[in-house]
XYZ file of N, CA and C in Angstrom:
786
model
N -34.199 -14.275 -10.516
C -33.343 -13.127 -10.197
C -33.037 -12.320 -11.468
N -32.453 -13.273 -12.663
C -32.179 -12.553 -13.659
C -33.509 -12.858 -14.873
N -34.098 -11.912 -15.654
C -34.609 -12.613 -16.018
C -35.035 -11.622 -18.128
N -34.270 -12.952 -18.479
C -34.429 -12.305 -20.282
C -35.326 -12.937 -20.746
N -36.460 -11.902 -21.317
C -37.641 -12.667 -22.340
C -37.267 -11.927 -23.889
N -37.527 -12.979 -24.489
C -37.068 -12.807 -26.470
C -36.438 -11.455 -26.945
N -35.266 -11.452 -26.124
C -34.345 -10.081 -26.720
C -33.837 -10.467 -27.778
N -33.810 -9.585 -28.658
C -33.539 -9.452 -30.416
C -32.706 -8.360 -30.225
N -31.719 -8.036 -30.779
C -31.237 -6.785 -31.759
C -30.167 -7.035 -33.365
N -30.604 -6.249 -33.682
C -30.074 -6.185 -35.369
C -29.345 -5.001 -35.040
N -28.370 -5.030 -35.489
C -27.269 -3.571 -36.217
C -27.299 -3.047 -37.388
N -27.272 -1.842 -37.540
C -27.558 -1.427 -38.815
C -28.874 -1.688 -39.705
N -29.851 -2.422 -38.827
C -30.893 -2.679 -39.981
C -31.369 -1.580 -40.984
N -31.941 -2.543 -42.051
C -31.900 -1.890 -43.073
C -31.757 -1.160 -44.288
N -30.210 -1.674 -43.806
C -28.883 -1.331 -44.607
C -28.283 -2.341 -44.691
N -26.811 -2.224 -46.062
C -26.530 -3.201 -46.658
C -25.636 -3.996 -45.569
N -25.293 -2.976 -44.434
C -24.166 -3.337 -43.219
C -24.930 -4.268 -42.198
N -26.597 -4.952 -42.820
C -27.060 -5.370 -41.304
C -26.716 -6.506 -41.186
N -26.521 -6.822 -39.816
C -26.337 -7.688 -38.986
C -26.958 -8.453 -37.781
N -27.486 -9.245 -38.036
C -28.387 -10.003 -36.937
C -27.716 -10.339 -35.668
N -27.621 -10.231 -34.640
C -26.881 -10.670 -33.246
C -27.203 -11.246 -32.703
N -28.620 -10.676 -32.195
C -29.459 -11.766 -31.044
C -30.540 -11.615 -31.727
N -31.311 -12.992 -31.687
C -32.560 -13.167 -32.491
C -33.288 -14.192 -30.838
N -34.185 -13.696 -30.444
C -35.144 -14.435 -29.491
C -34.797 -14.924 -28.074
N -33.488 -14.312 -28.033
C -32.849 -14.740 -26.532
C -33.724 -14.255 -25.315
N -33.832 -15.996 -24.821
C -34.138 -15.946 -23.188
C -33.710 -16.889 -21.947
N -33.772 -16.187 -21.054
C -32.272 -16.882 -19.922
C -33.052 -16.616 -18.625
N -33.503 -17.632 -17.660
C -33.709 -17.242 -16.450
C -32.200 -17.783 -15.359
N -31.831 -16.859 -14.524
C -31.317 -17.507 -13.583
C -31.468 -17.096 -12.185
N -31.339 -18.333 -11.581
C -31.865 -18.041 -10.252
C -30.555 -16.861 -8.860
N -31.276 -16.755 -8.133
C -29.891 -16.054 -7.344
C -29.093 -16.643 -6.855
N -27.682 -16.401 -6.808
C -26.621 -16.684 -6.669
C -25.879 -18.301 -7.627
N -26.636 -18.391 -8.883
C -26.411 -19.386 -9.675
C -24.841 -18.352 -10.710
N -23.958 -18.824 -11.347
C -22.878 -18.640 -11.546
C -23.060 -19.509 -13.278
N -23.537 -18.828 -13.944
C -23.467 -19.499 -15.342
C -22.345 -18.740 -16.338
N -21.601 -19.333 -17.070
C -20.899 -19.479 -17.898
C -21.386 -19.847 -19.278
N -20.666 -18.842 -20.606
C -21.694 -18.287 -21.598
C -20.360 -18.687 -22.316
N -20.417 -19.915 -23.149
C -19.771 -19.910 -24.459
C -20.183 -19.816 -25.832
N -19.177 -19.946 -26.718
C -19.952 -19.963 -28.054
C -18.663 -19.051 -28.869
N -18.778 -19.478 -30.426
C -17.635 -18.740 -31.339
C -17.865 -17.366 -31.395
N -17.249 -17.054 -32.050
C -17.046 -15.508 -32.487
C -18.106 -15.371 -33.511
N -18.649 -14.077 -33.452
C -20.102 -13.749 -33.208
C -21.480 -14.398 -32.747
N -20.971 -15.154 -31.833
C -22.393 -16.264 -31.441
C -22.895 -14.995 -30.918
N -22.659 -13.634 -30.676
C -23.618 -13.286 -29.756
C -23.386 -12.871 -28.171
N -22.205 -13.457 -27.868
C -22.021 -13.220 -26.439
C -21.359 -12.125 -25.828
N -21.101 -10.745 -26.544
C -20.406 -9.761 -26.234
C -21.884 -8.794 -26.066
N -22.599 -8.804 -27.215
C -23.483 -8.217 -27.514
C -24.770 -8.347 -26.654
N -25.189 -9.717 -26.273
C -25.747 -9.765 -25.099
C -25.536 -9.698 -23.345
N -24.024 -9.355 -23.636
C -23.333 -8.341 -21.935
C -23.832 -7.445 -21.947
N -23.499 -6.782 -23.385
C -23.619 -5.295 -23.126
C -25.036 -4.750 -23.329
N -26.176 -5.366 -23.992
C -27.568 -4.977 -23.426
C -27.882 -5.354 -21.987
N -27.161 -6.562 -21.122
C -27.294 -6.258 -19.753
C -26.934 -5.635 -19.134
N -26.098 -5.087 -19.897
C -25.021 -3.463 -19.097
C -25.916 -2.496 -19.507
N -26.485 -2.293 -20.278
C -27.491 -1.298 -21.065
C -26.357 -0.219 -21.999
N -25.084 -1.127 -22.272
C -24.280 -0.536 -23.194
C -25.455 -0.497 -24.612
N -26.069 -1.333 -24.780
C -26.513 -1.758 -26.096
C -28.400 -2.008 -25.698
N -28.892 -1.117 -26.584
C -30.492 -1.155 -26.096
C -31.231 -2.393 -27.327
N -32.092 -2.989 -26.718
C -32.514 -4.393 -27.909
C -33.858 -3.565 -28.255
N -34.180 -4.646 -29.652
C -35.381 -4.336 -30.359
C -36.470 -4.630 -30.040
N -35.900 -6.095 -29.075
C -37.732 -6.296 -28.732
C -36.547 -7.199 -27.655
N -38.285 -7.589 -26.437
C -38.000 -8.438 -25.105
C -37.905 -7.345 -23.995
N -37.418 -8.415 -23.518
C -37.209 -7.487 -21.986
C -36.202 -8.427 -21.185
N -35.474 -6.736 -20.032
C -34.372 -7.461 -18.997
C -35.210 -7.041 -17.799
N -35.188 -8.008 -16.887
C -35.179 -7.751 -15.295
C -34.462 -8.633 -14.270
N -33.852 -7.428 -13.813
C -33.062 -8.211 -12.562
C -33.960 -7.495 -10.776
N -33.797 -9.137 -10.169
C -34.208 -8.614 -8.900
C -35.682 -8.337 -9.125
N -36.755 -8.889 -10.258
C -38.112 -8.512 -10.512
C -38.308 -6.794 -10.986
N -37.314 -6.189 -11.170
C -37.274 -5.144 -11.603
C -36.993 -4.847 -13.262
N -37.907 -4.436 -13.648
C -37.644 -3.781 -15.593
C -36.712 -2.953 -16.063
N -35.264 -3.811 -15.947
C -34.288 -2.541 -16.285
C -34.360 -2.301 -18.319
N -34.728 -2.502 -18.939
C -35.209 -2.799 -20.392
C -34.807 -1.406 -20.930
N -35.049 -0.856 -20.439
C -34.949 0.703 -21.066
C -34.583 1.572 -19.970
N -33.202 1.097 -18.662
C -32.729 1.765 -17.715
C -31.111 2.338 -18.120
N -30.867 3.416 -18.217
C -29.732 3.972 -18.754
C -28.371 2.995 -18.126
N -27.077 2.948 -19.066
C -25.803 2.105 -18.300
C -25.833 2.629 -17.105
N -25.768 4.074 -16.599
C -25.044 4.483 -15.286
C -25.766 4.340 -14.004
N -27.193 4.038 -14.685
C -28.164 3.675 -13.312
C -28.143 1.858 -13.484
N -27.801 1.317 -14.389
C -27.759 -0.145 -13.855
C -26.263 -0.142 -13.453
N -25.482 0.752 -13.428
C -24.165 0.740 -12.749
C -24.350 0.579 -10.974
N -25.495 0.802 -10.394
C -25.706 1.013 -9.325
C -25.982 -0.476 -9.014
N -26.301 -1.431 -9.512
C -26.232 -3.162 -9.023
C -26.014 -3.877 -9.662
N -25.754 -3.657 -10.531
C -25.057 -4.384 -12.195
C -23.473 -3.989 -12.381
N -22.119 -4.785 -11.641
C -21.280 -4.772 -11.888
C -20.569 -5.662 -13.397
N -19.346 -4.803 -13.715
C -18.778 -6.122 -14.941
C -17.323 -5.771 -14.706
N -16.717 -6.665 -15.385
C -15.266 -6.790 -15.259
C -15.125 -7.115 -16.884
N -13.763 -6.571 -17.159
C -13.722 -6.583 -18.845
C -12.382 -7.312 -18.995
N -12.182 -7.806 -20.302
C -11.244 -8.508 -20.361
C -9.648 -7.566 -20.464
N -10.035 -6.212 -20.731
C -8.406 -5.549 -20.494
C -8.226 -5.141 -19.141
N -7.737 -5.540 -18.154
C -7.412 -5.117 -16.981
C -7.463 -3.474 -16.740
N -6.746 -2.812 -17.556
C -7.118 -1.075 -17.477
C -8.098 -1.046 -17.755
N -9.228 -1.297 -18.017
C -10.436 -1.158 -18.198
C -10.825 -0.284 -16.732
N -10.828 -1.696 -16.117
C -11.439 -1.521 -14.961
C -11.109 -0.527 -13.630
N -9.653 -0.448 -13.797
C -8.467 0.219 -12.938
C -8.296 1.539 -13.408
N -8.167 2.774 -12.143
C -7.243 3.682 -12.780
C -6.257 3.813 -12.691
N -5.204 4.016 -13.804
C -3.524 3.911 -13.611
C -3.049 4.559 -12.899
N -4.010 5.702 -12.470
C -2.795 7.131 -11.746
C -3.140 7.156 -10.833
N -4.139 6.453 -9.898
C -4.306 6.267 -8.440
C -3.900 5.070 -8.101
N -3.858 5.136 -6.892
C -3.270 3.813 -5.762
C -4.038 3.006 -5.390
N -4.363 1.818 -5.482
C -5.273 0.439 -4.780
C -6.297 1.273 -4.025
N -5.629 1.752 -3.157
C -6.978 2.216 -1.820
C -7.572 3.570 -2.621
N -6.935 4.131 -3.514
C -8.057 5.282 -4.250
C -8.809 4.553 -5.269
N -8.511 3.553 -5.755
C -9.412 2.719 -6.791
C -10.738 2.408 -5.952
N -10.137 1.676 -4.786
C -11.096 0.862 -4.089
C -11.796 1.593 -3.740
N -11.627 3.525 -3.233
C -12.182 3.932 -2.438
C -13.533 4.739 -3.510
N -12.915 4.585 -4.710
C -13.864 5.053 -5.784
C -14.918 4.174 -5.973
N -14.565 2.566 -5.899
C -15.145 1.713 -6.228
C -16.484 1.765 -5.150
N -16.227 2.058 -3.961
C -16.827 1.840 -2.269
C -17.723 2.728 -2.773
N -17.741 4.066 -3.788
C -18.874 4.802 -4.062
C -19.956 4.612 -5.074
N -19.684 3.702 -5.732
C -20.385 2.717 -6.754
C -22.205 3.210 -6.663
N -22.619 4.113 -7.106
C -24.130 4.443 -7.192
C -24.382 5.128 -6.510
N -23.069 6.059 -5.967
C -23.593 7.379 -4.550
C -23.007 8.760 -4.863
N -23.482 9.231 -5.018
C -22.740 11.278 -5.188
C -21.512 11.009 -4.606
N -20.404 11.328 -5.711
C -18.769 11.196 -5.625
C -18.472 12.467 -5.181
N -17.571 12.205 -3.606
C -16.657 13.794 -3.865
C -15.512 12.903 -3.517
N -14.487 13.752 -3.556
C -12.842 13.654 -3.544
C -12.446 14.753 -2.616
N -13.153 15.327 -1.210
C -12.426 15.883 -0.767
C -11.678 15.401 0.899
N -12.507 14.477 1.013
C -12.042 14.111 2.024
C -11.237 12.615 2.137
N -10.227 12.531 2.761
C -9.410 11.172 3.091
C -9.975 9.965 3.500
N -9.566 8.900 2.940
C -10.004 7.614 3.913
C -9.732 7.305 4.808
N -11.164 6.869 5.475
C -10.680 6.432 6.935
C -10.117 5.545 6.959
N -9.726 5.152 8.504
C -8.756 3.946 9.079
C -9.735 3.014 9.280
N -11.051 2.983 9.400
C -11.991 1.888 9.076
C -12.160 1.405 7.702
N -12.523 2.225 7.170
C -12.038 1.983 5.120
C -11.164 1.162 4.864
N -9.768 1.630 5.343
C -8.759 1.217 5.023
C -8.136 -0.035 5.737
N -8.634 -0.576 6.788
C -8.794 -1.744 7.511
C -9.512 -2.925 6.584
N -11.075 -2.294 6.256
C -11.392 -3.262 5.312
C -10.846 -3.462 3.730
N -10.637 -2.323 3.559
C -9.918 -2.573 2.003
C -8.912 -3.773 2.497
N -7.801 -3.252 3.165
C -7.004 -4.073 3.638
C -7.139 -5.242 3.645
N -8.693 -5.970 4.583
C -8.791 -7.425 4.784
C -9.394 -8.227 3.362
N -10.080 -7.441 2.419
C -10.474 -7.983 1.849
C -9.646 -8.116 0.424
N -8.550 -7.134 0.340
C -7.769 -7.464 -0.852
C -6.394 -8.475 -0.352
N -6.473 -8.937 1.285
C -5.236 -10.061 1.916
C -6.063 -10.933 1.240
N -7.585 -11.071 1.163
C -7.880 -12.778 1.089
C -8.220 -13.228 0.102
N -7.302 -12.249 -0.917
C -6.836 -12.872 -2.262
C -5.356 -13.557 -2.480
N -4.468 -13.558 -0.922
C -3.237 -14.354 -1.341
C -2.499 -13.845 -2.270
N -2.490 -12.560 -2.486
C -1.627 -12.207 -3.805
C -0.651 -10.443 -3.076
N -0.517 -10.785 -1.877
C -0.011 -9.653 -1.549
C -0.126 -8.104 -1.824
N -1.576 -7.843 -2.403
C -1.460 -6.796 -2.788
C -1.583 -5.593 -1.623
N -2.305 -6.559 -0.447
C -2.465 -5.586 0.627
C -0.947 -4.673 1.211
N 0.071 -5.286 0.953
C 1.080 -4.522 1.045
C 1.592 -3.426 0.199
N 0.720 -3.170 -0.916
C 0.871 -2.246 -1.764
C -0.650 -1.540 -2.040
N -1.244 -1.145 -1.305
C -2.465 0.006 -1.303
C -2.111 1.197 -1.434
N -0.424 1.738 -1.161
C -0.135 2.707 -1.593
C 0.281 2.901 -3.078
N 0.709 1.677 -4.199
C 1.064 1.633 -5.048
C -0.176 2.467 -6.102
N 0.587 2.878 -7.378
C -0.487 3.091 -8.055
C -0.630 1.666 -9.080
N -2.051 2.284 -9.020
C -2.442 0.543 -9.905
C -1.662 0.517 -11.583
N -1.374 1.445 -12.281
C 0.137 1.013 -13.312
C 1.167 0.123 -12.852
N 1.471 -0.321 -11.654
C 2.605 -0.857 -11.031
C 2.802 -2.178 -11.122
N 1.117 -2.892 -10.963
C 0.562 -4.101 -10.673
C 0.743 -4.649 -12.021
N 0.883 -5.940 -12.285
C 1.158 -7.014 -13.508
C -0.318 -6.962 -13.674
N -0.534 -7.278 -14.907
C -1.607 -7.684 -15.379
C -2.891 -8.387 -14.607
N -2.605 -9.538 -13.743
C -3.184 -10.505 -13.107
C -3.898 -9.975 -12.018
N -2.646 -9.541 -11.500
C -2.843 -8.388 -9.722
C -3.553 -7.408 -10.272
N -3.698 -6.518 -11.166
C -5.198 -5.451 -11.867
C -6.012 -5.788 -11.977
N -5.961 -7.566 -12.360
C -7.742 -7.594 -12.746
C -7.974 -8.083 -11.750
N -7.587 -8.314 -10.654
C -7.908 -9.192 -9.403
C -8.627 -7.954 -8.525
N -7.659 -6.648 -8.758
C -8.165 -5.774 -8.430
C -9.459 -5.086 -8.995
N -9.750 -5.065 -10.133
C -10.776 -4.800 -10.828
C -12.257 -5.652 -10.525
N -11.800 -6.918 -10.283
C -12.848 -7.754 -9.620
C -13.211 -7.258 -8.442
N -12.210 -6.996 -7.326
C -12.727 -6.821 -5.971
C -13.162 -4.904 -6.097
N -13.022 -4.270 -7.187
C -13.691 -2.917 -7.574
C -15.021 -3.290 -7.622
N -15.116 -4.597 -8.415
C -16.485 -4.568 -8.847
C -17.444 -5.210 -8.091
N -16.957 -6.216 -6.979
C -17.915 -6.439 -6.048
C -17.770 -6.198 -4.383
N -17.299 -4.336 -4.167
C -16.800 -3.958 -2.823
C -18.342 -3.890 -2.426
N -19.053 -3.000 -3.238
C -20.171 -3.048 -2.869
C -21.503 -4.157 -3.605
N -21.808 -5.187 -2.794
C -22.425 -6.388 -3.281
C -23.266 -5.589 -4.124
N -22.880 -6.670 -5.686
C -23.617 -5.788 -6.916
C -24.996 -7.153 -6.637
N -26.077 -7.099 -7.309
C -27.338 -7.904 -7.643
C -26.837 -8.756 -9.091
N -26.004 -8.316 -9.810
C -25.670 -8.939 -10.609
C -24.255 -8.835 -11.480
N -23.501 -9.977 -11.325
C -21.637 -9.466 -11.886
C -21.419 -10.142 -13.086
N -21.011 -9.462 -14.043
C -20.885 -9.728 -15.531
C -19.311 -9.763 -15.683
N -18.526 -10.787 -16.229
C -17.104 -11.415 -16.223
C -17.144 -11.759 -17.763
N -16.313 -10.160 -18.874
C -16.809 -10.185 -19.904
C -15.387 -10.948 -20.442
N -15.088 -11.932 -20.304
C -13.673 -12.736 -21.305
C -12.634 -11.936 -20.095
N -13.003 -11.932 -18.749
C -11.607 -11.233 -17.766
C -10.221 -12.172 -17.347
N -10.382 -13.473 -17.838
C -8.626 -13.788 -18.311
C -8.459 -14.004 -19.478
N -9.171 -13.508 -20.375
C -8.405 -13.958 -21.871
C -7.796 -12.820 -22.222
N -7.069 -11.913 -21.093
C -5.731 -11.081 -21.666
C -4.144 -11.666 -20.856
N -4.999 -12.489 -20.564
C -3.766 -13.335 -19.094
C -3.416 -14.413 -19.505
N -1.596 -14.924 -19.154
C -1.135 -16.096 -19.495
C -1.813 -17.262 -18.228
N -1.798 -18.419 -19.207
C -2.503 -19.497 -18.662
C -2.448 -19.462 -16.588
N -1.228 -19.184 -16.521
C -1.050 -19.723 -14.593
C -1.745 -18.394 -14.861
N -1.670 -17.238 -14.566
C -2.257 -15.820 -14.160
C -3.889 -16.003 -14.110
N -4.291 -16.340 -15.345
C -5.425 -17.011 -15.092
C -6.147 -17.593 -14.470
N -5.320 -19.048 -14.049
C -5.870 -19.922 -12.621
C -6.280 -18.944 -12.245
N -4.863 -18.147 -11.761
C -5.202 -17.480 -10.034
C -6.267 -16.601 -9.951
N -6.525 -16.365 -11.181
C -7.557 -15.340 -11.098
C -9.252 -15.778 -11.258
N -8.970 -16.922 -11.845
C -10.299 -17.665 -11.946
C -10.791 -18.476 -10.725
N -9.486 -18.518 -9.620
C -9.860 -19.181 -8.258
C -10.246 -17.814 -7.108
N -9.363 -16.719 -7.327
C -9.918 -15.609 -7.081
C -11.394 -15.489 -7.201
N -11.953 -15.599 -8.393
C -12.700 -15.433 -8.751
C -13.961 -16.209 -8.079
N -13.980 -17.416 -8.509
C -14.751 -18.257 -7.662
C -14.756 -18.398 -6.120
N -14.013 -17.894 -5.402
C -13.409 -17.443 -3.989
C -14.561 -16.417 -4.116
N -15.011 -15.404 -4.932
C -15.467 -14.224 -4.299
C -17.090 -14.158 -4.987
N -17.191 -15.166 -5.465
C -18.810 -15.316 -6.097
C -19.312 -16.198 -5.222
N -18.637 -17.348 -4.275
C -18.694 -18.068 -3.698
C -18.969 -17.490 -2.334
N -18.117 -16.742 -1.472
C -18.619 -16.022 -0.433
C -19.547 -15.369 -0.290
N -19.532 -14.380 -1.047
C -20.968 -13.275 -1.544
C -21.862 -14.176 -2.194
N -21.848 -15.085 -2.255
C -23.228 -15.614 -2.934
C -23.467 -14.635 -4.240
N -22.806 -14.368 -5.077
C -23.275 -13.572 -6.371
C -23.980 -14.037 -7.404
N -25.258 -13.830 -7.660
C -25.532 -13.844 -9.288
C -24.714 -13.862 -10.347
N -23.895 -14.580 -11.177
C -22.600 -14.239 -12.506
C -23.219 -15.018 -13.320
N -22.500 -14.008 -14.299
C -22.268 -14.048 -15.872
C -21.045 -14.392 -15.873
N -20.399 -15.327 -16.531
C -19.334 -15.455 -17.153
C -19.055 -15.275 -18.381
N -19.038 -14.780 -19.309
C -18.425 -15.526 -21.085
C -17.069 -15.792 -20.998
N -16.580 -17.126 -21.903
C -15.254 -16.769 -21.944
C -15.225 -18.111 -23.336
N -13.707 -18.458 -23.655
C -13.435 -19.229 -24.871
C -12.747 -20.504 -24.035
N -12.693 -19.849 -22.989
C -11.503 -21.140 -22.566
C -12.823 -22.411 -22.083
N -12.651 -23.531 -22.730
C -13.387 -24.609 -22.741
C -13.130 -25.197 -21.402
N -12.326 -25.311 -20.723
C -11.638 -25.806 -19.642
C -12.454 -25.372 -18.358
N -12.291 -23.979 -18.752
C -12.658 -22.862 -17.429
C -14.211 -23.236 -17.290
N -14.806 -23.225 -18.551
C -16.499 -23.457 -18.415
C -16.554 -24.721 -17.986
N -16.041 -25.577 -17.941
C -16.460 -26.999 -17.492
C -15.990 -26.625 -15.748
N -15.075 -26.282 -15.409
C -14.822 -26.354 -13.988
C -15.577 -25.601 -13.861
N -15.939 -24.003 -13.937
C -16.578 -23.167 -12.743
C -17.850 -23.403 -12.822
N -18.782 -22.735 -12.002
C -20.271 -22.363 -12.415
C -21.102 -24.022 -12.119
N -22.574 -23.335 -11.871
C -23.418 -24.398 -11.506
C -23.926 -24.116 -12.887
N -24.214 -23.268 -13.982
C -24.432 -23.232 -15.108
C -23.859 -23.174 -16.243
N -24.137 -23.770 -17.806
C -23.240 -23.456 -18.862
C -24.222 -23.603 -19.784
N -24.213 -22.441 -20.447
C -25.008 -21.707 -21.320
C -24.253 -21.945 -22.463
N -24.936 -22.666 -23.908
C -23.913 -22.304 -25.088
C -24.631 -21.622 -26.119
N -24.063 -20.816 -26.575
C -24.321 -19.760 -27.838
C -23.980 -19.782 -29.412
N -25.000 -19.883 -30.294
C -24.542 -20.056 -31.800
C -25.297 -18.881 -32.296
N -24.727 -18.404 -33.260
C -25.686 -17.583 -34.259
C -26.769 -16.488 -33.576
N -26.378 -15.939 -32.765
C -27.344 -15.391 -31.871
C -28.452 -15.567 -31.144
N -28.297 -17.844 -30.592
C -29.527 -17.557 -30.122
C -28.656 -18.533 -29.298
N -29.262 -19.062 -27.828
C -29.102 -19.993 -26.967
C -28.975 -20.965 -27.355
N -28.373 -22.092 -27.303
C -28.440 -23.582 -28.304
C -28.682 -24.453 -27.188
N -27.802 -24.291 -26.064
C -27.461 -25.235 -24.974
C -27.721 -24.543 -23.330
N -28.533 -24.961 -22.498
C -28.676 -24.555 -21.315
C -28.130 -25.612 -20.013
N -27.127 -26.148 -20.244
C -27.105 -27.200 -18.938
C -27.227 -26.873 -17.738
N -27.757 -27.796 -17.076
C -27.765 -27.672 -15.017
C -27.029 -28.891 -14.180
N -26.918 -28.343 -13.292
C -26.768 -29.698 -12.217
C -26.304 -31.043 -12.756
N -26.297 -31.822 -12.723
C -25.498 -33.140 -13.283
C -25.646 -33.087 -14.691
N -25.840 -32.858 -15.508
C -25.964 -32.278 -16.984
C -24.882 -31.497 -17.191
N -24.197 -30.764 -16.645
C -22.972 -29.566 -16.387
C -22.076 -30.794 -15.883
N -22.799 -31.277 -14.760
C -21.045 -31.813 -14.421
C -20.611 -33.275 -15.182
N -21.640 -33.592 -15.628
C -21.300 -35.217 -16.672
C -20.446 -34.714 -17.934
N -20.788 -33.229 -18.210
C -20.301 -33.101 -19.386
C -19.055 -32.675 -19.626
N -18.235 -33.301 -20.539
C -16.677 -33.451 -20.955
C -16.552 -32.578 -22.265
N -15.128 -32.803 -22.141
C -14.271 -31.570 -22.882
C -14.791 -32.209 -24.841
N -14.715 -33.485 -24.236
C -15.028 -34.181 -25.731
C -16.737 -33.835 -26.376
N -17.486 -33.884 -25.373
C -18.797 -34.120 -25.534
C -18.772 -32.399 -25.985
N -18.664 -31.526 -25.302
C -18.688 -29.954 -25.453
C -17.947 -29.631 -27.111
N -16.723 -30.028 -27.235
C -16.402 -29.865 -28.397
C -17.044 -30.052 -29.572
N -17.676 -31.581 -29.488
C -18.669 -32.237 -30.298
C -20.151 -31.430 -30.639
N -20.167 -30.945 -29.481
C -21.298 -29.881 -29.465
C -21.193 -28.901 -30.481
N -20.264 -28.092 -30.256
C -19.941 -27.078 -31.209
C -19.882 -27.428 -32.519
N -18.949 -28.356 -32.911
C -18.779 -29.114 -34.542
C -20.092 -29.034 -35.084
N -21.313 -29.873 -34.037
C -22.508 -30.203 -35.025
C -23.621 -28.924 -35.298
N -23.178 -27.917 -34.625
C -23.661 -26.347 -34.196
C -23.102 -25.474 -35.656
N -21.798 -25.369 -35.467
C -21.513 -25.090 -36.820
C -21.888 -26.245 -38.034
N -21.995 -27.244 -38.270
C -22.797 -27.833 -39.371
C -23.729 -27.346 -40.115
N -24.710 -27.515 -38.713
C -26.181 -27.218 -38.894
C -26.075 -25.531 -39.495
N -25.194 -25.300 -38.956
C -25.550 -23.220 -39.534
C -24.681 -23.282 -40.732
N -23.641 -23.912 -41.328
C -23.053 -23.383 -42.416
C -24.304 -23.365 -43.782
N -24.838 -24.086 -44.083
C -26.012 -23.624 -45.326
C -26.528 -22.205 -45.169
N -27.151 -22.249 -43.814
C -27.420 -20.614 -43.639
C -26.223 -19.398 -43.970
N -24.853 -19.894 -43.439
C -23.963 -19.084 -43.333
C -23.636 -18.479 -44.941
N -24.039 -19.767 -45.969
C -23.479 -19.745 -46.870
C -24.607 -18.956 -47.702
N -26.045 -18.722 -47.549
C -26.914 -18.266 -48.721
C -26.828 -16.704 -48.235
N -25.818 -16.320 -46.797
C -25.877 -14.520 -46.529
C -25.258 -14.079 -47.645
């Protein structure tokens, strides 16, 4: 479904500012598999969202999702089945409209936007059912504007923005690490609630060690810009908070000599 062959990009090459990011990254995943992308600060994992967003174009390799060559497809046309959710809740939300104008923006996701006509009472039925079966009452506030909503209730909303219309592939760039720990849960069960129904293709990244061991049939780990760790199926679920940690320690080991002759 998803599929990365030896994507590289450097920043700035050439100059005294360069920076290596991704050096040889490749990732198959199958459809509706749910992998989770850790790794420290600069392993790499922001930088390889956003060439799947086509925020960020690579030097060499290739992306395809769905058997299709998006490699050199502009952000706003992989906006059309390539959803993401970002870790600031306004990101995703607009402050000065109301739930059902977010949603109803969202419902147009890859289609010629107008704003002149009202939502229907069919629209608004389903907005309705599908933001109740998040348990978070927001369906009683579709008239609210989304400034109103706490932190938690935005990105919950921002999630169900991003998969009103079933995306081919949903990217979850660090979307509770602006949230206190309970807000989180709810949003990470949210979450799995709605990758789980829809059967979605996901990306996860995130830091929270916890979260990657519970969700996802996959866990991907990231050093130095390249893949280190690919677990599956009982390999994912044998593995502990201790064993994962341990992972990392001997990850940074192995790279500090390198770290040290930049």
């Amino acid at each position: 479904m998803l599929s990365v062959s030896g994507v590289s990009k450097t920043f700035h090459a050439g100059t005294v500012d360069e920076r290596v990011a991704l050096t040889d990254v490749s990732l198959e995943l199958d459809a509706g598999d749910f992998a989770v992308v850790v790794g420290g600060n600069g392993a790499g994992k922001s930088t390889f969202l956003n060439l799947l967003a086509g925020e960020v174009e690579s030097d060499t390799g290739t992306i395809s999702v769905n058997g299709r060559d998006v490699t050199s497809l502009p952000t706003h046309r992989r906006a059309e089945f390539i959803a993401r959710v970002f870790q600031d809740p306004s990101v995703g939300t607009a402050a000065a409209l109301s739930l059902e104008e977010n949603l109803a923006v969202a419902a147009l996701r890859g289609q010629r936007r107008t704003f002149g006509r009202g939502l229907t009472s069919k629209q608004m039925s389903h907005f309705e059912a599908r933001i109740a079966s998040f348990n978070l009452g927001l369906e009683k506030r579709l008239k609210a504007k989304a400034s109103l909503l706490s932190g938690g209730q935005r990105q919950a909303l921002s999630l169900l923005m991003a998969v009103l219309r079933r995306p081919q592939l949903l990217l979850l760039d660090e979307h509770t690490a602006a949230l206190d720990p309970r807000t989180a849960e709810i949003v990470m069960q949210v979450t799995e609630q709605v990758v789980r129904e829809q059967q979605l293709t996901t990306l996860m990244v995130t830091h929270n060690m916890q979260h990657a061991l519970d969700y996802g049939n996959r866990l991907i780990m990231m050093s130095d810009g390249q893949v280190v760790g690919n677990l599956t199926g009982e390999a994912k679920r044998r593995m502990t908070m201790e064993k994962l940690i341990a992972t990392f320690h001997e990850t940074a080991e192995q790279e500090a000599p390198q770290t040290a002759n930049i």
